[in-house]
CSV table of C-alpha atoms and ligand atoms in Angstrom, one decimal:
chain,number,residue,atom,x,y,z
A,1,MET,CA,-5.4,-24.3,-15.8
A,2,GLN,CA,-5.3,-20.6,-15.5
A,3,THR,CA,-3.0,-18.5,-16.4
A,4,LEU,CA,-2.0,-15.4,-14.7
A,5,THR,CA,-1.0,-12.2,-17.2
A,6,PHE,CA,0.9,-9.8,-15.0
A,7,ALA,CA,3.4,-6.6,-15.3
A,8,VAL,CA,6.4,-7.3,-13.0
A,9,LEU,CA,8.1,-3.8,-12.1
A,10,PRO,CA,11.0,-4.5,-9.5
A,11,GLY,CA,12.2,-0.9,-9.8
A,12,ASP,CA,15.3,0.2,-7.4
A,13,GLY,CA,16.9,-0.5,-4.1
A,14,ILE,CA,15.8,-3.5,-2.7
A,15,GLY,CA,13.1,-4.0,-5.2
A,16,PRO,CA,14.5,-6.7,-7.8
A,17,GLU,CA,15.7,-9.0,-4.4
A,18,VAL,CA,12.3,-9.2,-2.9
A,19,MET,CA,10.9,-9.3,-6.3
A,20,ALA,CA,12.4,-12.5,-7.1
A,21,VAL,CA,12.0,-13.9,-4.3
A,22,ALA,CA,8.1,-13.3,-4.1
A,23,LEU,CA,8.0,-14.4,-7.6
A,24,ARG,CA,9.6,-17.9,-6.9
A,25,VAL,CA,6.6,-17.8,-4.0
A,26,LEU,CA,4.1,-16.9,-6.3
A,27,GLU,CA,5.3,-20.2,-8.9
A,28,GLN,CA,5.4,-22.6,-6.1
A,29,ALA,CA,1.9,-21.2,-5.0
A,30,GLY,CA,0.8,-22.1,-8.8
A,31,GLN,CA,1.9,-25.5,-8.5
A,32,ARG,CA,0.2,-26.4,-5.7
A,33,PHE,CA,-3.3,-24.2,-6.5
A,34,ASP,CA,-2.8,-25.1,-10.6
A,35,PHE,CA,-1.9,-21.9,-11.8
A,36,ALA,CA,1.0,-21.0,-13.9
A,37,LEU,CA,2.6,-17.3,-14.4
A,38,ASP,CA,2.8,-15.2,-17.6
A,39,ALA,CA,4.8,-12.3,-16.0
A,40,THR,CA,6.3,-9.7,-17.9
A,41,HIS,CA,9.1,-7.7,-16.6
A,42,ALA,CA,9.6,-4.0,-17.4
A,43,ASP,CA,11.7,-0.9,-15.9
A,44,ILE,CA,10.3,1.8,-13.6
A,45,GLY,CA,11.7,4.3,-11.6
A,46,GLY,CA,15.5,5.0,-11.3
A,47,ILE,CA,16.5,2.0,-13.5
A,48,ALA,CA,14.3,3.5,-16.2
A,49,ILE,CA,15.8,6.9,-15.7
A,50,ASP,CA,19.1,5.1,-16.4
A,51,ASN,CA,18.2,2.7,-19.3
A,52,HIS,CA,15.2,4.9,-21.3
A,53,GLY,CA,15.9,8.6,-20.0
A,54,VAL,CA,12.5,8.8,-17.9
A,55,ALA,CA,10.8,7.1,-15.1
A,56,PHE,CA,7.9,5.7,-16.6
A,57,PRO,CA,8.8,4.5,-20.2
A,58,ASP,CA,5.7,4.3,-22.7
A,59,SER,CA,7.2,0.5,-23.3
A,60,THR,CA,6.4,0.1,-19.5
A,61,HIS,CA,2.9,1.4,-19.9
A,62,LYS,CA,2.0,-0.6,-22.7
A,63,VAL,CA,3.1,-3.6,-20.4
A,64,CYS,CA,1.1,-2.5,-17.5
A,65,GLU,CA,-1.9,-2.0,-20.5
A,66,ASP,CA,-1.6,-5.4,-21.4
A,67,ALA,CA,-1.8,-7.1,-18.1
A,68,ASP,CA,-4.5,-7.6,-15.6
A,69,ALA,CA,-2.6,-6.8,-12.6
A,70,ILE,CA,0.9,-4.9,-11.9
A,71,LEU,CA,3.5,-6.2,-9.1
A,72,PHE,CA,5.5,-3.3,-8.5
A,73,GLY,CA,8.5,-2.9,-5.9
A,74,SER,CA,9.8,0.0,-5.3
A,75,VAL,CA,11.3,3.5,-6.7
A,76,GLY,CA,13.9,6.0,-6.1
A,77,GLY,CA,17.3,6.2,-4.6
A,78,PRO,CA,20.2,8.5,-3.7
A,79,LYS,CA,21.4,8.4,-7.4
A,80,TRP,CA,18.5,10.1,-8.8
A,81,GLU,CA,17.8,12.6,-5.9
A,82,SER,CA,19.7,15.6,-7.7
A,83,LEU,CA,17.3,15.5,-10.4
A,84,PRO,CA,14.6,18.4,-10.8
A,85,PRO,CA,11.7,17.4,-8.4
A,86,LYS,CA,9.3,16.8,-11.3
A,87,GLU,CA,11.5,14.1,-12.8
A,88,GLN,CA,12.8,12.1,-9.8
A,89,PRO,CA,11.3,8.3,-9.8
A,90,GLU,CA,8.9,8.7,-6.7
A,91,ARG,CA,7.2,11.3,-8.6
A,92,ALA,CA,7.7,10.6,-12.4
A,93,SER,CA,7.0,7.2,-12.1
A,94,LEU,CA,4.9,5.7,-8.8
A,95,LEU,CA,2.8,9.2,-8.7
A,96,ALA,CA,2.2,8.5,-12.4
A,97,ILE,CA,1.3,5.0,-12.7
A,98,ARG,CA,-1.1,6.0,-10.0
A,99,LYS,CA,-2.8,8.5,-12.0
A,100,ALA,CA,-2.3,6.6,-15.4
A,101,PHE,CA,-4.3,4.0,-14.2
A,102,SER,CA,-6.7,5.9,-11.7
A,103,LEU,CA,-5.6,3.7,-8.8
A,104,TYR,CA,-7.8,5.8,-6.1
A,105,ALA,CA,-8.0,3.1,-3.3
A,106,ASN,CA,-5.1,2.2,-1.8
A,107,ILE,CA,-5.5,-0.7,0.6
A,108,ARG,CA,-2.8,-1.1,3.3
A,109,PRO,CA,-3.3,-3.9,5.8
A,110,GLY,CA,-1.7,-3.1,9.5
A,111,LEU,CA,-1.7,-6.5,10.9
A,112,LEU,CA,1.2,-7.2,13.7
A,113,TYR,CA,1.3,-10.9,14.5
A,114,GLU,CA,1.3,-11.6,17.9
A,115,GLU,CA,4.3,-13.7,17.8
A,116,ILE,CA,6.5,-10.7,16.8
A,117,ALA,CA,4.5,-7.9,19.2
A,118,ASP,CA,8.0,-7.8,20.8
A,119,ALA,CA,9.1,-6.2,17.5
A,120,SER,CA,6.6,-3.2,18.0
A,121,PRO,CA,7.6,-0.1,19.8
A,122,LEU,CA,4.5,0.3,21.6
A,123,LYS,CA,4.5,-1.8,25.1
A,124,ARG,CA,3.0,-5.3,25.0
A,125,GLU,CA,0.4,-4.4,27.4
A,126,ARG,CA,-1.2,-1.9,24.9
A,127,ILE,CA,-1.4,-4.9,22.2
A,128,PRO,CA,-2.0,-8.0,24.0
A,129,GLU,CA,-3.3,-9.7,20.9
A,130,GLY,CA,-1.2,-7.7,18.4
A,131,ILE,CA,-2.5,-5.1,15.9
A,132,ASP,CA,-5.2,-5.8,12.9
A,133,ILE,CA,-6.3,-2.6,11.3
A,134,VAL,CA,-6.4,-1.9,7.5
A,135,CYS,CA,-5.8,1.6,6.2
A,136,ILE,CA,-8.0,2.8,3.2
A,137,ARG,CA,-6.0,5.6,1.6
A,138,GLU,CA,-7.3,7.6,-0.8
A,139,LEU,CA,-4.5,8.0,-3.6
A,140,THR,CA,-5.3,10.0,-7.0
A,141,GLY,CA,-6.3,13.3,-5.3
A,142,GLY,CA,-5.5,16.0,-2.5
A,143,ILE,CA,-2.5,18.2,-2.4
A,144,TYR,CA,-0.7,15.2,-4.4
A,145,PHE,CA,-2.5,16.0,-7.7
A,146,GLY,CA,-3.6,19.7,-7.1
A,147,ASP,CA,-2.0,22.0,-8.7
A,148,LYS,CA,1.4,23.2,-7.8
A,149,SER,CA,3.5,26.1,-8.6
A,150,THR,CA,6.9,28.0,-7.3
A,151,THR,CA,7.1,31.6,-8.4
A,152,ARG,CA,9.3,34.7,-7.6
A,153,LEU,CA,7.5,37.2,-5.7
A,154,ASP,CA,8.4,41.1,-6.3
A,155,ASN,CA,10.7,41.3,-3.2
A,156,GLY,CA,13.0,38.6,-4.9
A,157,GLU,CA,12.1,35.7,-2.3
A,158,GLU,CA,10.5,32.2,-3.4
A,159,GLN,CA,7.0,31.0,-3.1
A,160,ALA,CA,5.7,27.4,-3.6
A,161,ILE,CA,2.0,26.6,-3.7
A,162,ASP,CA,0.7,23.1,-3.4
A,163,THR,CA,-3.5,23.0,-3.7
A,164,MET,CA,-5.4,20.4,-1.6
A,165,VAL,CA,-8.6,19.9,-3.8
A,166,TYR,CA,-11.5,17.2,-3.5
A,167,LYS,CA,-14.9,16.9,-5.0
A,168,THR,CA,-17.6,14.7,-4.0
A,169,SER,CA,-17.6,11.9,-6.6
A,170,GLU,CA,-13.7,11.5,-5.5
A,171,ILE,CA,-15.0,11.0,-2.4
A,172,GLU,CA,-17.7,8.5,-2.7
A,173,ARG,CA,-16.1,6.4,-4.6
A,174,ILE,CA,-13.4,5.9,-1.7
A,175,ALA,CA,-16.1,5.9,0.6
A,176,GLN,CA,-17.4,2.8,-1.2
A,177,VAL,CA,-14.2,0.8,-0.8
A,178,ALA,CA,-14.2,2.0,3.0
A,179,ILE,CA,-17.7,0.5,3.3
A,180,ASP,CA,-16.8,-2.8,1.6
A,181,THR,CA,-13.9,-3.1,3.3
A,182,ALA,CA,-15.6,-2.7,6.7
A,183,LEU,CA,-18.7,-5.3,5.7
A,184,ALA,CA,-15.6,-7.6,5.5
A,185,ARG,CA,-14.3,-7.1,8.6
A,186,GLY,CA,-15.4,-5.3,12.0
A,187,LYS,CA,-18.0,-2.9,10.3
A,188,ARG,CA,-16.3,-0.5,11.9
A,189,VAL,CA,-14.9,2.8,10.4
A,190,THR,CA,-13.0,5.8,11.4
A,191,SER,CA,-12.8,8.6,9.1
A,192,VAL,CA,-9.8,10.7,9.8
A,193,ASP,CA,-10.1,14.7,8.4
A,194,LYS,CA,-9.0,17.5,9.8
A,195,ALA,CA,-12.4,19.4,9.3
A,196,ASN,CA,-11.8,22.3,11.9
A,197,VAL,CA,-8.9,23.4,9.5
A,198,LEU,CA,-9.4,22.4,5.9
A,199,GLU,CA,-12.5,23.0,3.5
A,200,CYS,CA,-11.7,19.5,1.8
A,201,SER,CA,-11.8,17.8,5.2
A,202,VAL,CA,-15.3,19.9,5.8
A,203,LEU,CA,-16.6,18.8,2.6
A,204,TRP,CA,-14.8,14.9,3.1
A,205,ARG,CA,-17.1,14.9,6.5
A,206,LYS,CA,-20.4,16.0,5.0
A,207,VAL,CA,-20.5,13.4,2.0
A,208,VAL,CA,-19.2,10.5,4.2
A,209,THR,CA,-21.7,10.8,6.6
A,210,ALA,CA,-24.2,11.1,4.3
A,211,TYR,CA,-22.8,8.4,1.9
A,212,PHE,CA,-22.7,6.0,4.9
A,213,ALA,CA,-26.1,6.7,6.5
A,214,LYS,CA,-27.5,5.8,2.9
A,215,HIS,CA,-25.7,3.1,1.7
A,216,ALA,CA,-24.4,1.4,4.6
A,217,PRO,CA,-26.4,2.4,8.1
A,218,GLU,CA,-25.2,-0.5,9.4
A,219,ILE,CA,-21.8,0.5,10.0
A,220,GLU,CA,-20.1,2.1,12.9
A,221,LEU,CA,-18.6,5.5,11.8
A,222,ASP,CA,-16.7,7.7,13.7
A,223,HIS,CA,-14.6,10.8,12.8
A,224,MET,CA,-11.6,11.8,14.1
A,225,TYR,CA,-9.2,14.9,13.3
A,226,VAL,CA,-5.9,13.9,11.8
A,227,ASP,CA,-3.6,15.1,14.9
A,228,ASN,CA,-5.9,13.1,17.5
A,229,ALA,CA,-5.9,9.8,15.0
A,230,ALA,CA,-1.5,9.8,15.0
A,231,MET,CA,-1.8,10.1,18.8
A,232,GLN,CA,-4.5,7.5,19.3
A,233,LEU,CA,-2.9,5.2,16.9
A,234,ALA,CA,0.0,5.3,19.1
A,235,ARG,CA,-1.8,5.3,22.4
A,236,ASP,CA,-4.4,2.4,21.8
A,237,PRO,CA,-4.3,1.1,18.1
A,238,ASP,CA,-6.9,-1.5,19.1
A,239,GLN,CA,-9.5,0.9,18.7
A,240,PHE,CA,-9.3,0.9,15.2
A,241,ASP,CA,-10.6,-1.3,12.7
A,242,VAL,CA,-10.4,0.6,9.2
A,243,LEU,CA,-8.8,3.3,9.3
A,244,PHE,CA,-10.2,5.9,6.3
A,245,THR,CA,-8.5,8.7,4.9
A,246,GLU,CA,-7.5,11.3,2.3
A,247,ASN,CA,-4.5,11.0,0.5
A,248,MET,CA,-1.5,13.2,2.6
A,249,PHE,CA,-3.4,11.8,5.6
A,250,GLY,CA,-3.1,8.3,4.6
A,251,ASP,CA,1.0,8.7,3.7
A,252,ILE,CA,1.5,9.8,7.0
A,253,LEU,CA,-0.4,7.5,9.1
A,254,SER,CA,0.2,4.2,7.4
A,255,ASP,CA,3.8,4.7,8.1
A,256,GLU,CA,3.1,5.2,11.8
A,257,MET,CA,0.7,2.2,11.7
A,258,GLY,CA,3.3,0.5,10.0
A,259,ILE,CA,6.0,1.0,12.5
A,260,ILE,CA,3.9,0.2,15.5
A,261,CYS,CA,3.3,-3.5,13.7
A,262,GLY,CA,7.2,-3.7,14.2
A,263,SER,CA,8.4,-3.8,10.5
A,264,LEU,CA,8.0,-1.5,7.3
A,265,GLY,CA,8.8,-4.9,6.2
A,266,MET,CA,6.1,-6.6,6.5
A,267,LEU,CA,3.6,-4.1,5.1
A,268,ALA,CA,2.0,-5.0,2.0
A,269,SER,CA,-0.5,-2.4,0.1
A,270,ALA,CA,-3.0,-2.7,-3.3
A,271,SER,CA,-3.9,0.2,-5.1
A,272,LEU,CA,-7.0,-0.4,-7.3
A,273,GLY,CA,-9.3,1.6,-9.4
A,274,ALA,CA,-12.4,1.8,-11.5
A,275,ARG,CA,-11.0,-0.6,-14.4
A,276,LYS,CA,-11.5,-4.0,-14.5
A,277,ASN,CA,-9.1,-6.6,-15.9
A,278,ARG,CA,-10.2,-9.5,-17.9
A,279,LEU,CA,-11.3,-11.7,-15.6
A,280,ASP,CA,-14.0,-8.7,-14.8
A,281,ARG,CA,-12.0,-8.1,-11.7
A,282,PRO,CA,-10.0,-5.1,-10.7
A,283,PHE,CA,-6.8,-4.3,-12.0
A,284,GLY,CA,-4.4,-3.1,-9.6
A,285,LEU,CA,-0.8,-2.3,-8.6
A,286,TYR,CA,0.4,-4.1,-5.4
A,287,GLU,CA,3.3,-2.7,-3.6
A,288,PRO,CA,5.2,-3.2,-0.3
A,289,SER,CA,5.0,0.1,1.6
A,290,GLY,CA,8.6,0.0,2.7
A,291,GLY,CA,10.4,1.8,-0.2
A,292,THR,CA,13.7,1.2,-1.6
A,293,ALA,CA,15.6,1.2,2.0
A,294,PRO,CA,19.1,2.0,0.0
A,295,ASP,CA,20.7,1.8,3.2
A,296,ILE,CA,20.3,-2.0,3.0
A,297,ALA,CA,20.0,-2.7,-0.6
A,298,GLY,CA,22.2,-5.1,-2.5
A,299,GLN,CA,22.9,-6.9,0.9
A,300,GLY,CA,20.4,-9.6,0.2
A,301,ILE,CA,18.7,-8.7,4.0
A,302,ALA,CA,15.9,-6.9,3.5
A,303,ASN,CA,12.3,-9.0,4.5
A,304,PRO,CA,10.6,-10.1,1.2
A,305,SER,CA,7.6,-10.4,3.3
A,306,ALA,CA,6.0,-7.1,2.2
A,307,GLN,CA,6.4,-7.9,-1.5
A,308,ILE,CA,5.4,-11.6,-1.2
A,309,LEU,CA,2.4,-10.4,0.7
A,310,SER,CA,1.7,-8.2,-1.5
A,311,ALA,CA,1.5,-10.8,-4.4
A,312,ALA,CA,-1.0,-12.4,-2.1
A,313,LEU,CA,-3.2,-9.6,-2.3
A,314,MET,CA,-2.8,-9.7,-6.4
A,315,LEU,CA,-4.4,-13.3,-6.2
A,316,ARG,CA,-6.8,-12.2,-4.2
A,317,HIS,CA,-7.9,-8.9,-5.9
A,318,SER,CA,-7.0,-9.3,-9.5
A,319,PHE,CA,-7.2,-12.8,-9.8
A,320,GLY,CA,-10.1,-14.2,-7.4
A,321,LEU,CA,-7.5,-16.9,-6.0
A,322,HIS,CA,-8.7,-16.5,-2.6
A,323,GLU,CA,-7.2,-19.9,-1.3
A,324,ALA,CA,-3.8,-19.2,-2.7
A,325,ALA,CA,-3.4,-15.8,-1.6
A,326,ASP,CA,-4.6,-17.0,2.2
A,327,ALA,CA,-1.7,-20.2,2.0
A,328,ILE,CA,0.8,-17.7,1.4
A,329,GLU,CA,-0.7,-15.5,4.2
A,330,THR,CA,-0.6,-18.3,6.6
A,331,ALA,CA,3.1,-19.4,5.3
A,332,VAL,CA,4.1,-15.9,6.0
A,333,ARG,CA,3.0,-16.0,9.5
A,334,SER,CA,3.8,-19.7,10.3
A,335,THR,CA,7.7,-18.7,9.1
A,336,VAL,CA,7.9,-16.0,11.4
A,337,LYS,CA,6.1,-17.8,14.0
A,338,ALA,CA,8.9,-20.6,13.8
A,339,GLY,CA,11.4,-18.1,14.8
A,340,ILE,CA,12.9,-17.5,11.0
A,341,ARG,CA,12.8,-14.0,10.8
A,342,THR,CA,15.2,-11.1,8.7
A,343,ALA,CA,17.0,-8.2,10.7
A,344,ASP,CA,13.8,-6.2,11.0
A,345,ILE,CA,12.0,-8.2,13.0
A,346,ALA,CA,14.8,-10.6,14.6
A,347,PHE,CA,14.6,-9.2,17.9
A,348,GLY,CA,17.4,-11.1,19.9
A,349,LEU,CA,16.9,-13.9,17.6
A,350,ALA,CA,19.6,-15.0,15.1
A,351,SER,CA,18.5,-13.6,11.5
A,352,VAL,CA,18.7,-14.4,8.2
A,353,GLY,CA,18.8,-13.0,5.0
A,354,SER,CA,16.0,-12.6,2.2
A,355,GLU,CA,16.6,-15.5,0.1
A,356,ALA,CA,16.6,-17.6,2.8
A,357,MET,CA,13.3,-16.3,4.8
A,358,GLY,CA,11.5,-17.0,1.5
A,359,GLU,CA,13.2,-20.4,1.1
A,360,ALA,CA,11.5,-21.0,4.9
A,361,ILE,CA,8.3,-19.3,3.6
A,362,LEU,CA,8.6,-22.0,0.5
A,363,LYS,CA,9.0,-25.1,3.0
A,364,HIS,CA,5.6,-23.5,5.1
A,365,LEU,CA,3.7,-23.1,1.6
A,366,ASP,CA,4.4,-26.9,1.1
B,401,LIG,C1,3.7,5.5,-0.3
B,401,LIG,C2,4.8,6.3,-0.9
B,401,LIG,C3,4.7,7.4,-1.6
B,401,LIG,C4,3.8,8.3,-1.5
B,401,LIG,C5,5.9,8.2,-2.3
B,401,LIG,C6,6.7,7.4,-2.6
B,401,LIG,C7,5.7,9.1,-3.4
B,401,LIG,O1,5.2,7.2,0.7
B,401,LIG,O2,3.3,4.8,-1.2
B,401,LIG,O3,3.4,5.9,0.7
B,401,LIG,O4,3.9,9.7,-0.6
B,401,LIG,O5,2.6,8.0,-1.7
B,402,LIG,MG1,4.3,6.9,2.2
């Protein structure tokens, strides 16, 4: 029997609640598909600040280092918002862990099941068959990680600088991820930039065009300015198959994609890098895209689906357990189809809590 060694970092807010449900789903999938879990829990984010004084303690780094994958919850919350920005959970743990393991490729499947098309703010006639897009976002470069400073000018006012920076190799390696993703899907990629204004985008477009021409001429590649892409995503999401972009634009567009897909509570993600785990598969961090949801944390009503679907992505990418991943994804879909829904996707139906949603998904997994 295969044993899966992974780090579990539930974090803050709804993180621990939805993580508990996801672990039960993994456990049951293991019984059906013959694998065992070797999961080591560690603190990350605000809880780590409280318990260890820093958001990404060395002990947590070590747990991740020794694992084949990381299952991540979410970090941050009002309690830590008064800390200096550099010490806040989002920057000091989530961005730090992405950087520490060079997780440059963020894969976010934007999936709206036809059954819950009503949960989308888009009119039904715009999405007759639901939505099925994958956003590939560069995750360790750009304005997130370029030099930053805040200085006091001679006239006394403050000035802040963030630098957007990309080099050819960073663009090429993420272009390869877009190619791999597109080859397994519709062979259509829309690369999003702001090449009419930004030097980084001029380089992005040039490198992407050349890389695709050389390595995947069979893929239909389009370029779109980010402002237009944001509009097109709301106007006619069906035109997109693989949405491919740099860090900041991907942050914004993936939230837009999340909401047109009904709820951030359904949106999973995988962040991969060059590092291979002991199975010679990609080491990765798997997290829901929705954040800590402090407004509903502790109430037991959060949608556990994004965390469960992130766990499925972990099985697929880092452990090569495709059948088990498919089964979990199907179980989530069948549960939603059966009308068992948390409040964020209930739309007129009675809603259930995180636990009950998890129980229903477990039943469908059987
Ligand atoms: C995301 C989040 C993070 C980001 C925040 C929490 C730093 O919004 O994963 O999209 O901006 O990348
Ligand atoms: Mg974001």
